[in-house]
Coordinates of C-alpha atoms in Angstrom, one line a residue:
X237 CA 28.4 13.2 -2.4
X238 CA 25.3 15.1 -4.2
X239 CA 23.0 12.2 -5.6
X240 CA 21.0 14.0 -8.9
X241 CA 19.5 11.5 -11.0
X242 CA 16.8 8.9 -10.2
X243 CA 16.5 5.9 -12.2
X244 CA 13.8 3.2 -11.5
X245 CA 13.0 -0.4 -12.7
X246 CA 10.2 -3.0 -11.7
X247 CA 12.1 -6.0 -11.0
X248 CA 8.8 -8.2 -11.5
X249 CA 7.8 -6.9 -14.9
X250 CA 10.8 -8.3 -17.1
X251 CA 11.6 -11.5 -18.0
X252 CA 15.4 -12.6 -16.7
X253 CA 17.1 -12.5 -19.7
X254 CA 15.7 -8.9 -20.3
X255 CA 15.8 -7.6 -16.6
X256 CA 19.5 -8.6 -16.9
X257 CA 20.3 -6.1 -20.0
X258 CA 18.0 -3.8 -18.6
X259 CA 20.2 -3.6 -15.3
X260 CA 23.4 -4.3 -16.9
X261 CA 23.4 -3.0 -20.0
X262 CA 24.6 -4.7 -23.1
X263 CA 27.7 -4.3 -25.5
X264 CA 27.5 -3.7 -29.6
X265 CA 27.3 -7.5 -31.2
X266 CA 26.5 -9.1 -27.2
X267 CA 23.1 -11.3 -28.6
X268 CA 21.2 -10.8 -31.5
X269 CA 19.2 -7.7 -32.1
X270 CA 21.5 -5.8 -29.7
X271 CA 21.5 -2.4 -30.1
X272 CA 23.9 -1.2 -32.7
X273 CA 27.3 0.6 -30.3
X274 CA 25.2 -1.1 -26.8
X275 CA 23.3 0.1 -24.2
X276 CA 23.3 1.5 -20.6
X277 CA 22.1 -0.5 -18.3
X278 CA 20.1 1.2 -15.7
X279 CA 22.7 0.8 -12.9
X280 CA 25.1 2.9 -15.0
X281 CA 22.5 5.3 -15.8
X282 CA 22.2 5.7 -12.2
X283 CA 25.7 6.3 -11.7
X284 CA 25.9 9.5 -9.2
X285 CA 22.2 8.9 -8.2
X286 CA 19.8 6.9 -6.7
X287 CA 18.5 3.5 -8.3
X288 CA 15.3 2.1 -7.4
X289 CA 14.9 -1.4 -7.7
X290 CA 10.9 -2.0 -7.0
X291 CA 9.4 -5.4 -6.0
X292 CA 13.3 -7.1 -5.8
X293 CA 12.0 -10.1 -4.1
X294 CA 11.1 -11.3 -7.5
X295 CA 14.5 -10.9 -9.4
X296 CA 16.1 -14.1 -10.7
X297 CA 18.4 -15.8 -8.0
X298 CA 21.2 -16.0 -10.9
X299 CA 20.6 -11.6 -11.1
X300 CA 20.9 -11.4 -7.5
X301 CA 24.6 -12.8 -7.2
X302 CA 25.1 -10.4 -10.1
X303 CA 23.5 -7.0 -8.5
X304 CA 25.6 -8.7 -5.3
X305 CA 28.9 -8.4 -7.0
X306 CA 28.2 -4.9 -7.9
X307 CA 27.1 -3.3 -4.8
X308 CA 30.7 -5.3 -3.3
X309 CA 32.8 -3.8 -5.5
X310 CA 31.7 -1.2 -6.8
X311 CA 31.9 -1.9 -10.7
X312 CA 29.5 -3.4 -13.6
X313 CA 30.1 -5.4 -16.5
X314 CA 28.1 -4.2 -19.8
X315 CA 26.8 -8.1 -21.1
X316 CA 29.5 -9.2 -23.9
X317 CA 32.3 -6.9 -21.7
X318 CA 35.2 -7.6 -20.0
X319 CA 36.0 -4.5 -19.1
X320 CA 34.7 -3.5 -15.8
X321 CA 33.0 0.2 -15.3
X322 CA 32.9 1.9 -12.1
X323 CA 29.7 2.9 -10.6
X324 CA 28.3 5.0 -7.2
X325 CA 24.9 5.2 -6.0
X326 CA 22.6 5.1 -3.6
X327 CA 20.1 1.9 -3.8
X328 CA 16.6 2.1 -2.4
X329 CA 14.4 -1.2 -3.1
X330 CA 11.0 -2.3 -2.3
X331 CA 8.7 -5.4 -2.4
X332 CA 5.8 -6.6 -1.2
X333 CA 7.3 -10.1 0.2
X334 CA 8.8 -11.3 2.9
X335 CA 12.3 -11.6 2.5
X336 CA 13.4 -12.9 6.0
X337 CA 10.9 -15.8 5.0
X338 CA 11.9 -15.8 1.0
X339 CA 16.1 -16.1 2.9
X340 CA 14.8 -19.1 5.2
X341 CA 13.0 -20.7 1.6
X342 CA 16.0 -19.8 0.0
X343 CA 14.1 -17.8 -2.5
X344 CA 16.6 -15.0 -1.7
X345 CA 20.2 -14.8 -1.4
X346 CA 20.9 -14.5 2.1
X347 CA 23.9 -12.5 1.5
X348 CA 22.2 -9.9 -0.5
X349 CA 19.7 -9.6 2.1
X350 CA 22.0 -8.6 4.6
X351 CA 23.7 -6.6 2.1
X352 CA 20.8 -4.4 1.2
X353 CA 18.8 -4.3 4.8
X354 CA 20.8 -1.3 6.3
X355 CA 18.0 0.3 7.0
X356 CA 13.9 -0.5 6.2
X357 CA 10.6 1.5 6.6
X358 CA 7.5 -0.8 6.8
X359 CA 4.3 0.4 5.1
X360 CA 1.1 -0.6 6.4
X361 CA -1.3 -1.9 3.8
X362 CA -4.0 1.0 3.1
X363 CA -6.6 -0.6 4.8
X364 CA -4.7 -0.3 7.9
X365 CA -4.2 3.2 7.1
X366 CA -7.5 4.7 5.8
X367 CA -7.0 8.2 7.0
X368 CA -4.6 8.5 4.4
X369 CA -7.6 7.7 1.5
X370 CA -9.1 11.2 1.3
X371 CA -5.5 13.5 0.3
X372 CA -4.7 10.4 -1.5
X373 CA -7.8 10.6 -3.7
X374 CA -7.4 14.3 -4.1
X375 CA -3.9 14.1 -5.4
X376 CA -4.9 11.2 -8.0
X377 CA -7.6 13.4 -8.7
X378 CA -5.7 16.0 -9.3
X379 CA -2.6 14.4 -11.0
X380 CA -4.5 12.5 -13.7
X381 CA -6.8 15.0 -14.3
X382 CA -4.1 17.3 -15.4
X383 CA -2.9 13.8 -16.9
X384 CA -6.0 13.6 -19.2
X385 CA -6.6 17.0 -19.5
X386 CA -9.5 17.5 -17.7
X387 CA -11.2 19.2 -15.4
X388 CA -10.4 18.3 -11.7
X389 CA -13.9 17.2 -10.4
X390 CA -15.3 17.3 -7.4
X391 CA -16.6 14.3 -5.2
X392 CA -19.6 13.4 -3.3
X393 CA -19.6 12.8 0.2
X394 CA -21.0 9.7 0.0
X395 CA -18.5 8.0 -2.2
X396 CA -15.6 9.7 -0.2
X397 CA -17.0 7.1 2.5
X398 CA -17.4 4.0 0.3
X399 CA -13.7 4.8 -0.7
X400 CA -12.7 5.1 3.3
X401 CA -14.9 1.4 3.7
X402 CA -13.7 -0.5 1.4
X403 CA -10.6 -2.8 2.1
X404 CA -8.7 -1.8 -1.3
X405 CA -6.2 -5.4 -1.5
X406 CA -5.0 -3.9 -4.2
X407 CA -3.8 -1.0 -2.4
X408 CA -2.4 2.3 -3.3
X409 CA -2.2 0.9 -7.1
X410 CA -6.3 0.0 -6.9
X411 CA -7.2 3.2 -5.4
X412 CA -5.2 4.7 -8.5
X413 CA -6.8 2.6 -11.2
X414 CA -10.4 3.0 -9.5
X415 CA -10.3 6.4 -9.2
X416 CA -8.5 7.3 -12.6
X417 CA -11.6 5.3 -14.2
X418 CA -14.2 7.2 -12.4
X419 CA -12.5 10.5 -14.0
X420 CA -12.8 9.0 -17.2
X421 CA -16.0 7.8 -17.2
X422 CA -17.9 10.5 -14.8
X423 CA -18.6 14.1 -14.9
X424 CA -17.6 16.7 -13.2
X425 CA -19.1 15.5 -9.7
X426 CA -18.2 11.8 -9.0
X427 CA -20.8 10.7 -7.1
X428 CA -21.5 7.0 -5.9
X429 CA -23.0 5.8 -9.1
X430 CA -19.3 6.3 -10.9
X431 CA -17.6 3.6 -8.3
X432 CA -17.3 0.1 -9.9
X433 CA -19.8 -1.9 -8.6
X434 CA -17.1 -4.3 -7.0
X435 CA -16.2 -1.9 -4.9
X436 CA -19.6 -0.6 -4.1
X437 CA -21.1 -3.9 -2.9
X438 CA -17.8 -4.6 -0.8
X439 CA -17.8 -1.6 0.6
X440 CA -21.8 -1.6 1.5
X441 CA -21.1 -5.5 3.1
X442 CA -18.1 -3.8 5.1
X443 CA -19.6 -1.1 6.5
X444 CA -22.6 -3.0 7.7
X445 CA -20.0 -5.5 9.3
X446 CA -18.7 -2.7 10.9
X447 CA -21.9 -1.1 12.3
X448 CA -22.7 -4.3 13.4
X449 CA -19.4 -5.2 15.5
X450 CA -20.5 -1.3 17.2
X451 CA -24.2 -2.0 17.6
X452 CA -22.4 -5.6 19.9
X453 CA -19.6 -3.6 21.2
X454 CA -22.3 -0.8 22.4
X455 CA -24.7 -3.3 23.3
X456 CA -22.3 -5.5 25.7
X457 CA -21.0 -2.1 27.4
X458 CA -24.2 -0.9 28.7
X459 CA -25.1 -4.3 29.7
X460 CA -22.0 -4.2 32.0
X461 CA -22.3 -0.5 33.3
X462 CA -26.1 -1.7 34.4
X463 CA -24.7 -4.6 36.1
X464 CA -22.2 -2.5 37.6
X465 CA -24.4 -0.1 38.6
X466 CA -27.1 -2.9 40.0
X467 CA -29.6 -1.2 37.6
X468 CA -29.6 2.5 38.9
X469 CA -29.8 4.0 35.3
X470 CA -29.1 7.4 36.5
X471 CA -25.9 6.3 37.7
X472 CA -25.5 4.2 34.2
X473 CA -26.3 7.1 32.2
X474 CA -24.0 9.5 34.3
X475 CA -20.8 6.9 33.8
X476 CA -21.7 6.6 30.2
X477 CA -22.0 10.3 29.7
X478 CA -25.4 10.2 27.7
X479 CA -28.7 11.5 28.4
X480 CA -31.2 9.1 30.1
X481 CA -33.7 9.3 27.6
X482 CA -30.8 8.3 25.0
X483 CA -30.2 5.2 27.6
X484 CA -33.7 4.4 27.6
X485 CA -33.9 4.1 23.9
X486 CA -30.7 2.2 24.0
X487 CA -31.8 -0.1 26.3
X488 CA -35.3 -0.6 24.2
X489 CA -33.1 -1.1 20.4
X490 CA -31.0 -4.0 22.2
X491 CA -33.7 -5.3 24.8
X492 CA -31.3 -4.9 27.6
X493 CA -32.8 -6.6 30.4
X494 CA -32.5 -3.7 33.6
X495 CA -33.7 -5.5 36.2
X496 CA -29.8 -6.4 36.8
X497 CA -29.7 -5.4 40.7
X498 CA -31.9 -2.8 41.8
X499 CA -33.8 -0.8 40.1
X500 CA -32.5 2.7 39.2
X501 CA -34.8 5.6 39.7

């Protein structure tokens, strides 16, 4: 079977009673101010496609038996219909919970789960996953300049490696808003001063947590390689492929004591 259309609904932004029509569809007369003649649910519209269900750890545990029923056998029922209507398609769903845990808490209905887990691609947060920042940033530079209609800017350096510092909790959907607001509010080169401030100071605080956890890491290594060595820091400098005038300033910055063994030449 070809699947065409693509239909798409956040699962976390509705309230039950209206995630319910908007997945189910209503008949004419089902509640009041239904739509005069009723409305497609999005399953139905997705009928010979694919429906995308995002964030479906927080749907309603009454919805889920529902969206059970119809992925058993098949069919839907418009709200206010007895009548069933047949339905194919392909479902792909996302969240940002645990559902193995949410099944154990029974938070999710362990039969869905197993109904809708053929198959499942973990994401790693974007922290975990910063290479991915700079194309990223140039397609949401891109996209929402054409968005806004605007000119596509270019970016500093500098900020390029704020962005690749900072943790971004918010992930993909921070990076988005943050750098959708620096279009807006910079020029046509975004340079550091356009990053939120938030951002900024995190960012600064990170990166000197990281040159710090280096500066140990380096430090403890060619402590060892002396040791190893008993002191002979031509040999030292030879295993840790730098120059020995680069050793000798390394051993100056951390105060590396060489008198470990003997003394190298």
């Amino acid at each position: 079977m070809l699947f065409r259309s693509f239909v798409s609904i956040n699962c976390g932004s509705l309230s039950k009673d209206l995630l319910s029509s908007e997945l189910f569809g209503y008949a004419d007369g089902a509640f009041t101010g239904a739509r005069r003649g009723g409305m497609k649910g999005k399953i139905e519209a997705a009928d010979g496609g694919t429906l995308f269900l995002d964030e479906i750890g927080e749907m309603p545990l009454e919805l889920q038996s529902y969206l059970l029923r119809v992925l058993e056998e098949g069919e839907i029922y418009r709200l206010g219909e007895t009548e069933p209507r047949k339905v194919n398609f392909r479902l792909v769903a996302a969240t940002h919970r645990d559902l193995r845990e949410d099944v154990a808490n029974q938070r999710f209905r362990s039969d869905l789960f197993y109904r809708i887990a053929v198959t499942s691609v973990t994401i790693p947060p974007l922290r975990e996953r910063k290479q991915d920042i700079p194309r990223l940033v140039e397609h949401l530079l891109i996209s929402r300049a054409h968005r806004h209609g605007v000119q596509v800017p270019h970016m500093d350096d500098d900020l390029l490696g704020h962005l690749m510092a900072y943790a971004w909790p918010g992930n993909v959907r921070e990076l988005r808003n943050v750098v959708e607001g620096m279009l807006l509010m910079g020029g046509t080169v975004l340079r550091l001063s356009d990053l939120p401030s938030y951002v900024r100071k995190t960012a600064v605080q990170q990166s000197e947590s990281l040159i710090g956890s280096l500066k140990e890491t380096e430090c403890q290594v060619i402590s060892k390689t002396i040791e190893r060595c008993r002191g002979n820091l031509t040999q030292v400098a030879k295993e840790l492929g730098i120059a020995k005038s680069t050793l000798y300033l390394r051993i100056k910055r951390y105060g590396i004591n060489r008198e470990a063994g003997e003394v190298g030449n």
